[in-house]
Amino acid sequence: MKLAQRMSVLGTETAFEVFAKAKALEAQGKDIIHLHIGAPDFMTPANIVEAGRKALTDGWHKYTPAKGLPELRQAVVDDIALRRGAKVHPDRVLIVPGGKPTMFYAIMMFGEPGKEILYPNPGFPIYESLIHWSGAKAVPIELREAQGFAFRAEDVLRQITPNTSLLIVNTPANPTGGIIPRAEMDTLVKGLAAHPHVVVMCDEIYGRQLYDGEEHVSILQYPEMHDRAIMLDGWSKTYAMTGWRLGYGVWPSSLVAHAERLQINSTSCANAATQVAAIEALRGPQDEVDKMLRAFDERRRIIHKELNSIPGFSCNLPKGAFYAFPNTSRTGIPSRTLEHELLNEAGVACLSGTSFGKFGEGFMRFSYANSQDNIREGLRRVREHLARRAETAPSK
Ligand SMILES: Cc1ncc(COP(=O)(O)O)c(C=O)c1O
């Protein structure tokens, strides 16, 4: 067999690998605390499950239109009007199986040899992986702890060249919990007027997961961007539906037919019964979403306090999503080594900052999509491991 060359540059999402390793250790009888998880630990709200079950009983067994059910696309547009205060035509909405297909389609559409794509680093690892796969040059936007892991718009604008085809923004962000403040987004949008060749893909999948009254600034709130911004969102995080596989993209009118064509060439359409359940998710009661958010908020405060009590760790209070991203550089342990040791020796699954790009060195990602007890126990194990390590380390 001779694989296509491009397969050698495809990266991965280490979360799935750590998950597999943790499961293998558990199969050997080891007790593992899972703090690597990128999925809410709650069940999907019952009204949504019931809508999905009923959809199957009612006969939603066939293909839907490639772009998704018209009623769902209308529900998406209504939700965008309600929560983002932006007006979008349903024709621009493409329902896809998860959050990932929108980024896949966008990067395939704009990435090729000779092009440059700007992306956040540390950031969701699939951006960099797909950019490499497309043949484009991956140009990292370094997100710095001192700036709350938000970019400075001026720095981003300076990195744009005539070859830049796409700029990827993620707010609120995985893995840092950072958000892009309105002032930076304003400056970015204003500056982009001088670069009409640059398309923006804004990954807003954590847009409802914000704390302390922070506001979500959506790219769709800028009418001047509607002809060149792709907005990615989905049901995975907000409604605890990662296994249902459903998401959507809002595309510029000129791109939506291309996105639909990519969909027809790959997945045909999203799961029919899931789409029916997703209408209930958007139109039904939202109390379960609010309940999950309150639980995340409490855990966020606990994990922040616990992480800062570990010698060698320091951690910003995350503003969004459900991840804490402590600086661990003062331990002197490379992030990948720490990930390995914590899993194998301390029984704690978490992710090295470098799983999210080279600028993640010196950081670790801990997810707080787990119970308060497990968070406390996991971090107790981390503290104990580091203390044990310090005792046995040869003195300098
Ligand atoms: C920033 C970001 N975008 C997109 C996704 C993908 O979401 P989905 O599981 O719906 O494909 C994730 C999942 O972790 C994510 O963190």
Coordinates of C-alpha atoms and ligand atoms in Angstrom, one line a residue:
M1 CA 0.0 0.0 0.0
K2 CA 1.2 3.5 -0.7
L3 CA -0.7 6.1 1.2
A4 CA -1.2 9.5 -0.2
Q5 CA 1.5 11.9 1.0
R6 CA -1.0 14.2 2.7
M7 CA -1.8 11.4 5.3
S8 CA 1.7 12.0 6.8
V9 CA 0.8 15.5 7.9
L10 CA -2.6 14.9 9.4
G11 CA -2.5 15.5 13.2
T12 CA -4.9 14.4 15.8
E13 CA -6.8 15.4 19.0
T14 CA -4.8 13.9 21.8
A15 CA -7.9 14.0 24.1
F16 CA -9.1 10.8 22.3
E17 CA -5.6 9.2 22.8
V18 CA -5.5 10.0 26.5
F19 CA -9.0 8.7 26.8
A20 CA -8.0 5.4 25.2
K21 CA -5.0 5.1 27.5
A22 CA -7.1 5.9 30.6
K23 CA -9.6 3.3 29.6
A24 CA -6.8 0.7 29.1
L25 CA -5.5 1.5 32.6
E26 CA -9.0 1.2 34.0
A27 CA -9.3 -2.2 32.4
Q28 CA -6.2 -3.3 34.4
G29 CA -8.0 -2.2 37.6
K30 CA -6.4 1.2 38.0
D31 CA -8.5 4.1 39.4
I32 CA -8.4 7.1 37.0
I33 CA -9.9 10.5 37.5
H34 CA -10.9 11.9 34.2
L35 CA -10.0 15.6 33.9
H36 CA -9.2 15.5 30.2
I37 CA -12.7 15.4 29.0
G38 CA -14.0 17.8 26.3
A39 CA -17.7 16.9 26.9
P40 CA -20.2 18.0 29.5
D41 CA -20.5 15.2 32.0
F42 CA -24.3 15.8 32.2
M43 CA -26.9 13.8 30.4
T44 CA -28.7 15.4 27.5
P45 CA -31.9 17.2 28.9
A46 CA -34.8 14.8 29.0
N47 CA -37.1 16.8 26.7
I48 CA -34.5 16.6 24.0
V49 CA -34.0 12.8 24.4
E50 CA -37.7 12.4 24.3
A51 CA -37.9 14.4 21.1
G52 CA -35.2 12.2 19.5
R53 CA -36.9 9.0 20.6
K54 CA -40.3 10.2 19.3
A55 CA -38.6 11.2 16.0
L56 CA -37.4 7.7 15.5
T57 CA -40.8 6.3 16.4
D58 CA -42.5 8.8 14.0
G59 CA -40.4 7.6 11.1
W60 CA -37.5 10.1 10.7
H61 CA -35.4 7.3 9.1
K62 CA -34.4 8.8 5.8
Y63 CA -32.1 11.4 4.3
T64 CA -33.0 15.0 5.0
P65 CA -32.1 17.9 2.6
A66 CA -28.3 18.2 2.5
K67 CA -28.5 21.7 4.2
G68 CA -30.7 20.3 7.0
L69 CA -34.4 20.4 7.8
P70 CA -35.9 23.8 7.0
E71 CA -37.6 24.0 10.4
L72 CA -34.3 23.4 12.2
R73 CA -32.5 26.1 10.1
Q74 CA -35.3 28.5 11.0
A75 CA -34.9 27.6 14.7
V76 CA -31.2 28.3 14.4
V77 CA -31.8 31.7 12.8
D78 CA -34.3 32.5 15.6
D79 CA -31.8 31.5 18.2
I80 CA -29.1 33.6 16.6
A81 CA -31.5 36.6 16.6
L82 CA -32.3 36.0 20.3
R83 CA -28.9 35.3 21.7
R84 CA -26.5 37.1 19.4
G85 CA -28.8 39.9 18.2
A86 CA -27.9 39.2 14.6
K87 CA -30.1 38.8 11.6
V88 CA -29.3 35.9 9.3
H89 CA -31.3 34.3 6.4
P90 CA -32.0 30.6 6.9
D91 CA -30.5 29.9 3.4
R92 CA -27.1 30.7 4.9
V93 CA -27.3 27.9 7.5
L94 CA -25.8 24.5 6.9
I95 CA -26.7 21.8 9.4
V96 CA -23.8 19.3 9.8
P97 CA -22.9 16.3 11.9
G98 CA -21.1 18.0 14.8
G99 CA -19.0 21.2 15.2
K100 CA -16.1 19.7 13.3
P101 CA -17.5 19.5 9.7
T102 CA -17.8 23.3 9.5
M103 CA -14.1 23.8 10.2
F104 CA -13.3 21.0 7.9
Y105 CA -15.2 22.5 5.0
A106 CA -13.9 26.0 5.7
I107 CA -10.2 24.9 5.8
M108 CA -10.7 22.7 2.7
M109 CA -12.3 25.6 0.9
F110 CA -9.5 28.1 1.6
G111 CA -6.4 26.0 2.2
E112 CA -4.0 25.0 -0.5
P113 CA -0.2 25.3 -1.1
G114 CA 0.8 28.9 -1.3
K115 CA -1.9 30.1 1.0
E116 CA -1.5 31.0 4.7
I117 CA -4.1 30.4 7.4
L118 CA -3.9 32.1 10.8
Y119 CA -5.1 30.1 13.8
P120 CA -5.0 30.4 17.6
N121 CA -2.1 28.6 19.4
P122 CA -2.6 27.2 22.0
G123 CA -5.9 26.3 20.3
F124 CA -8.2 23.4 19.3
P125 CA -5.7 21.0 17.6
I126 CA -7.8 20.2 14.6
Y127 CA -7.3 23.7 13.2
E128 CA -3.5 23.2 12.8
S129 CA -3.9 19.6 11.7
L130 CA -6.4 20.4 8.9
I131 CA -4.4 23.4 7.7
H132 CA -1.3 21.1 7.2
W133 CA -3.5 18.6 5.5
S134 CA -4.8 21.2 3.1
G135 CA -1.3 22.1 2.1
A136 CA -1.6 25.7 3.3
K137 CA 1.0 27.2 5.7
A138 CA -0.2 27.2 9.3
V139 CA 0.6 30.6 10.9
P140 CA 0.0 30.6 14.6
I141 CA -1.5 33.5 16.5
E142 CA 0.2 33.2 19.9
L143 CA -2.2 33.5 22.7
R144 CA -0.5 34.8 25.9
E145 CA -1.4 34.1 29.5
A146 CA -0.6 37.8 30.4
Q147 CA -3.4 38.9 28.0
G148 CA -5.9 36.4 29.4
F149 CA -5.3 34.2 26.3
A150 CA -7.0 36.7 24.1
F151 CA -5.2 38.0 21.0
R152 CA -4.3 41.7 20.4
A153 CA -6.1 42.5 17.2
E154 CA -3.1 44.7 16.1
D155 CA -0.8 41.6 16.4
V156 CA -3.2 39.5 14.3
L157 CA -3.6 42.2 11.6
R158 CA 0.2 42.5 11.4
Q159 CA 0.5 38.8 10.6
I160 CA -1.8 39.1 7.5
T161 CA 0.0 38.9 4.1
P162 CA -1.3 38.9 0.5
N163 CA -1.3 35.1 0.8
T164 CA -3.5 34.9 3.9
S165 CA -6.8 33.2 2.9
L166 CA -8.4 32.4 6.2
L167 CA -8.3 33.6 9.8
I168 CA -9.6 31.3 12.5
V169 CA -10.9 32.8 15.8
N170 CA -12.2 30.8 18.7
T171 CA -14.2 32.5 21.5
P172 CA -14.7 31.4 24.2
A173 CA -11.7 29.2 23.7
N174 CA -10.5 25.7 24.1
P175 CA -8.1 25.0 25.9
T176 CA -7.6 28.2 27.7
G177 CA -11.1 29.4 28.7
G178 CA -10.2 32.8 27.4
I179 CA -12.5 35.1 25.5
I180 CA -12.0 37.8 22.9
P181 CA -13.3 41.1 24.4
R182 CA -15.5 43.4 22.3
A183 CA -12.8 46.1 22.0
E184 CA -10.4 43.6 20.3
M185 CA -13.0 42.2 18.0
D186 CA -14.0 45.8 17.0
T187 CA -10.3 46.6 16.2
L188 CA -10.0 43.3 14.3
V189 CA -13.1 43.9 12.2
K190 CA -12.1 47.5 11.5
G191 CA -8.6 46.5 10.5
L192 CA -9.9 43.7 8.2
A193 CA -11.4 46.3 6.0
A194 CA -7.9 46.8 4.6
H195 CA -7.7 43.1 3.8
P196 CA -10.8 42.2 1.8
H197 CA -9.2 38.9 0.7
V198 CA -9.3 37.4 4.2
V199 CA -12.2 35.2 5.2
V200 CA -12.8 34.7 9.0
M201 CA -14.0 31.5 10.6
C202 CA -15.2 32.1 14.1
D203 CA -15.7 29.0 16.2
E204 CA -18.3 30.0 18.8
I205 CA -19.2 26.5 20.0
Y206 CA -18.7 27.6 23.7
G207 CA -20.7 30.8 23.1
R208 CA -23.3 30.0 25.9
Q209 CA -20.6 28.9 28.4
L210 CA -19.6 32.2 29.9
Y211 CA -19.3 33.3 33.5
D212 CA -19.3 36.4 35.7
G213 CA -21.7 38.1 33.3
E214 CA -19.1 38.1 30.5
E215 CA -20.7 38.8 27.1
H216 CA -20.2 36.6 24.0
V217 CA -19.1 38.7 21.1
S218 CA -20.1 37.0 17.9
I219 CA -18.6 37.7 14.5
L220 CA -22.2 37.9 13.3
Q221 CA -22.7 41.1 15.3
Y222 CA -20.7 42.9 12.6
P223 CA -22.9 43.3 9.5
E224 CA -19.8 44.3 7.4
M225 CA -18.4 40.8 8.0
H226 CA -21.5 38.9 6.8
D227 CA -20.1 38.5 3.3
R228 CA -16.8 36.9 4.5
A229 CA -17.4 35.4 7.9
I230 CA -18.2 31.7 8.7
M231 CA -19.7 31.2 12.2
L232 CA -19.4 27.7 13.7
D233 CA -21.7 26.5 16.5
G234 CA -23.4 23.3 17.5
W235 CA -25.3 21.4 20.1
S236 CA -22.4 19.3 21.6
K237 CA -21.4 21.6 24.4
T238 CA -24.5 23.7 25.2
Y239 CA -26.9 20.8 25.4
A240 CA -24.5 18.0 26.4
M241 CA -25.0 16.3 23.0
T242 CA -21.5 15.4 22.0
G243 CA -22.5 11.9 21.0
W244 CA -25.5 13.0 18.9
R245 CA -23.2 14.7 16.4
L246 CA -24.9 17.9 15.4
G247 CA -23.6 21.3 14.5
Y248 CA -24.1 24.1 12.1
G249 CA -22.3 26.8 10.1
V250 CA -23.6 30.2 9.1
W251 CA -21.9 30.9 5.7
P252 CA -21.7 33.9 3.5
S253 CA -24.3 33.7 0.8
S254 CA -21.5 33.3 -1.8
L255 CA -20.0 30.3 0.0
V256 CA -23.1 28.3 1.1
A257 CA -23.4 26.3 -2.2
H258 CA -19.7 25.3 -1.9
A259 CA -20.2 24.2 1.7
E260 CA -23.3 22.2 0.7
R261 CA -21.3 20.6 -2.1
L262 CA -18.7 19.5 0.4
Q263 CA -21.4 18.1 2.6
I264 CA -22.9 16.1 -0.3
N265 CA -19.5 14.8 -1.1
S266 CA -18.8 13.7 2.4
T267 CA -21.7 13.1 4.8
S268 CA -24.9 13.8 2.6
C269 CA -26.7 15.2 5.6
A270 CA -26.9 15.1 9.4
N271 CA -28.8 12.4 11.2
A272 CA -32.6 13.1 10.7
A273 CA -33.9 12.2 14.2
T274 CA -31.1 14.2 15.8
Q275 CA -32.2 17.2 13.8
V276 CA -35.7 16.9 15.1
A277 CA -34.4 16.6 18.7
A278 CA -32.3 19.7 18.0
I279 CA -35.4 21.8 17.2
E280 CA -36.6 20.9 20.7
A281 CA -33.2 21.8 22.1
L282 CA -33.4 25.3 20.7
R283 CA -37.1 26.0 21.1
G284 CA -37.8 24.1 24.3
P285 CA -37.1 25.1 27.9
Q286 CA -33.6 26.2 28.7
D287 CA -33.5 25.6 32.4
E288 CA -31.3 22.5 32.1
V289 CA -28.8 24.5 30.2
D290 CA -28.8 27.1 33.0
K291 CA -28.4 24.4 35.6
M292 CA -25.4 23.0 33.8
L293 CA -23.9 26.4 33.6
R294 CA -24.3 27.0 37.3
A295 CA -22.7 23.7 38.1
F296 CA -19.7 24.5 35.8
D297 CA -19.4 27.9 37.4
E298 CA -19.1 26.4 40.9
R299 CA -16.6 23.8 39.7
R300 CA -14.6 26.6 37.9
R301 CA -14.1 28.4 41.2
I302 CA -13.1 25.1 42.9
I303 CA -10.6 24.1 40.3
H304 CA -9.1 27.5 40.1
K305 CA -8.5 27.6 43.9
E306 CA -7.2 24.0 44.0
L307 CA -4.8 24.5 41.0
N308 CA -3.4 27.7 42.6
S309 CA -2.7 25.7 45.8
I310 CA -0.4 23.3 44.0
P311 CA 3.3 24.3 44.3
G312 CA 4.7 25.3 40.9
F313 CA 1.2 25.8 39.4
S314 CA -0.6 29.2 38.8
C315 CA -3.9 29.6 37.0
N316 CA -6.0 32.4 35.6
L317 CA -9.7 32.2 36.5
P318 CA -11.2 30.9 33.2
K319 CA -13.9 33.2 31.7
G320 CA -15.6 30.6 29.5
A321 CA -15.9 27.0 28.3
F322 CA -15.1 24.3 30.9
Y323 CA -11.4 24.2 31.0
A324 CA -8.7 25.5 33.2
F325 CA -5.2 26.1 31.7
P326 CA -2.7 26.5 34.5
N327 CA 0.9 27.6 34.0
T328 CA 3.0 24.7 35.3
S329 CA 6.4 25.9 34.1
R330 CA 7.7 26.5 37.6
T331 CA 7.5 22.7 38.3
G332 CA 10.4 22.4 35.7
I333 CA 8.6 19.4 34.2
P334 CA 7.9 19.4 30.4
S335 CA 4.2 19.4 29.8
R336 CA 4.1 16.1 27.9
T337 CA 6.2 14.4 30.7
L338 CA 3.8 15.7 33.3
E339 CA 0.8 14.4 31.3
H340 CA 2.3 11.0 31.1
E341 CA 3.3 10.9 34.8
L342 CA 0.0 12.1 36.1
L343 CA -1.9 9.5 34.1
N344 CA 0.4 6.5 34.8
E345 CA 1.7 7.3 38.3
A346 CA -1.0 9.5 39.9
G347 CA -4.2 8.2 38.1
V348 CA -5.2 11.6 36.7
A349 CA -6.0 12.0 33.0
C350 CA -5.4 15.6 31.8
L351 CA -3.8 17.1 28.8
S352 CA -0.4 18.6 28.0
G353 CA -0.6 22.2 26.8
T354 CA 1.4 21.1 23.8
S355 CA -1.6 19.0 22.7
F356 CA -2.9 22.4 21.6
G357 CA 0.2 23.7 19.8
K358 CA 3.8 24.6 20.6
F359 CA 2.8 27.7 22.6
G360 CA 1.1 25.4 25.0
E361 CA 4.5 24.3 26.5
G362 CA 4.6 25.0 30.2
F363 CA 0.8 24.6 30.6
M364 CA -1.7 21.8 31.2
R365 CA -5.4 21.6 30.4
F366 CA -7.7 20.4 33.2
S367 CA -11.4 20.0 32.3
Y368 CA -13.9 20.7 34.9
A369 CA -16.6 18.6 33.3
N370 CA -16.5 16.3 36.3
S371 CA -18.0 16.3 39.8
Q372 CA -16.6 18.6 42.5
D373 CA -15.5 15.5 44.5
N374 CA -13.6 14.2 41.5
I375 CA -12.0 17.6 40.8
R376 CA -10.8 17.8 44.4
E377 CA -9.5 14.2 44.5
G378 CA -7.8 14.6 41.1
L379 CA -6.0 17.7 42.2
R380 CA -5.1 16.1 45.6
R381 CA -3.4 13.4 43.6
V382 CA -1.5 15.9 41.4
R383 CA -0.3 17.7 44.6
E384 CA 0.8 14.4 46.2
H385 CA 2.5 13.3 43.0
L386 CA 4.5 16.5 42.8
A387 CA 5.4 16.3 46.5
R388 CA 6.6 12.7 46.1
R389 CA 8.6 13.7 43.0
A390 CA 10.3 16.6 44.9
E391 CA 11.3 14.2 47.7
T392 CA 12.9 11.7 45.4
A393 CA 14.5 14.2 43.1
P394 CA 18.3 14.4 43.5
S395 CA 19.1 17.7 45.3
K396 CA 21.1 20.1 43.2
Ligands
LIG1 C1 -13.2 24.8 20.0 C2 -13.9 23.6 19.5 N1 -14.5 23.6 18.3 C3 -15.2 22.5 17.9 C4 -15.3 21.3 18.6 C5 -15.9 20.1 18.0 O1 -17.2 19.9 18.4 P1 -18.0 18.6 18.0 O2 -17.7 17.6 19.0 O3 -19.4 19.1 18.0 O4 -17.5 18.2 16.6 C6 -14.7 21.3 19.8 C7 -14.7 20.0 20.6 O5 -14.0 19.8 21.6 C8 -14.0 22.4 20.3 O6 -13.4 22.4 21.5

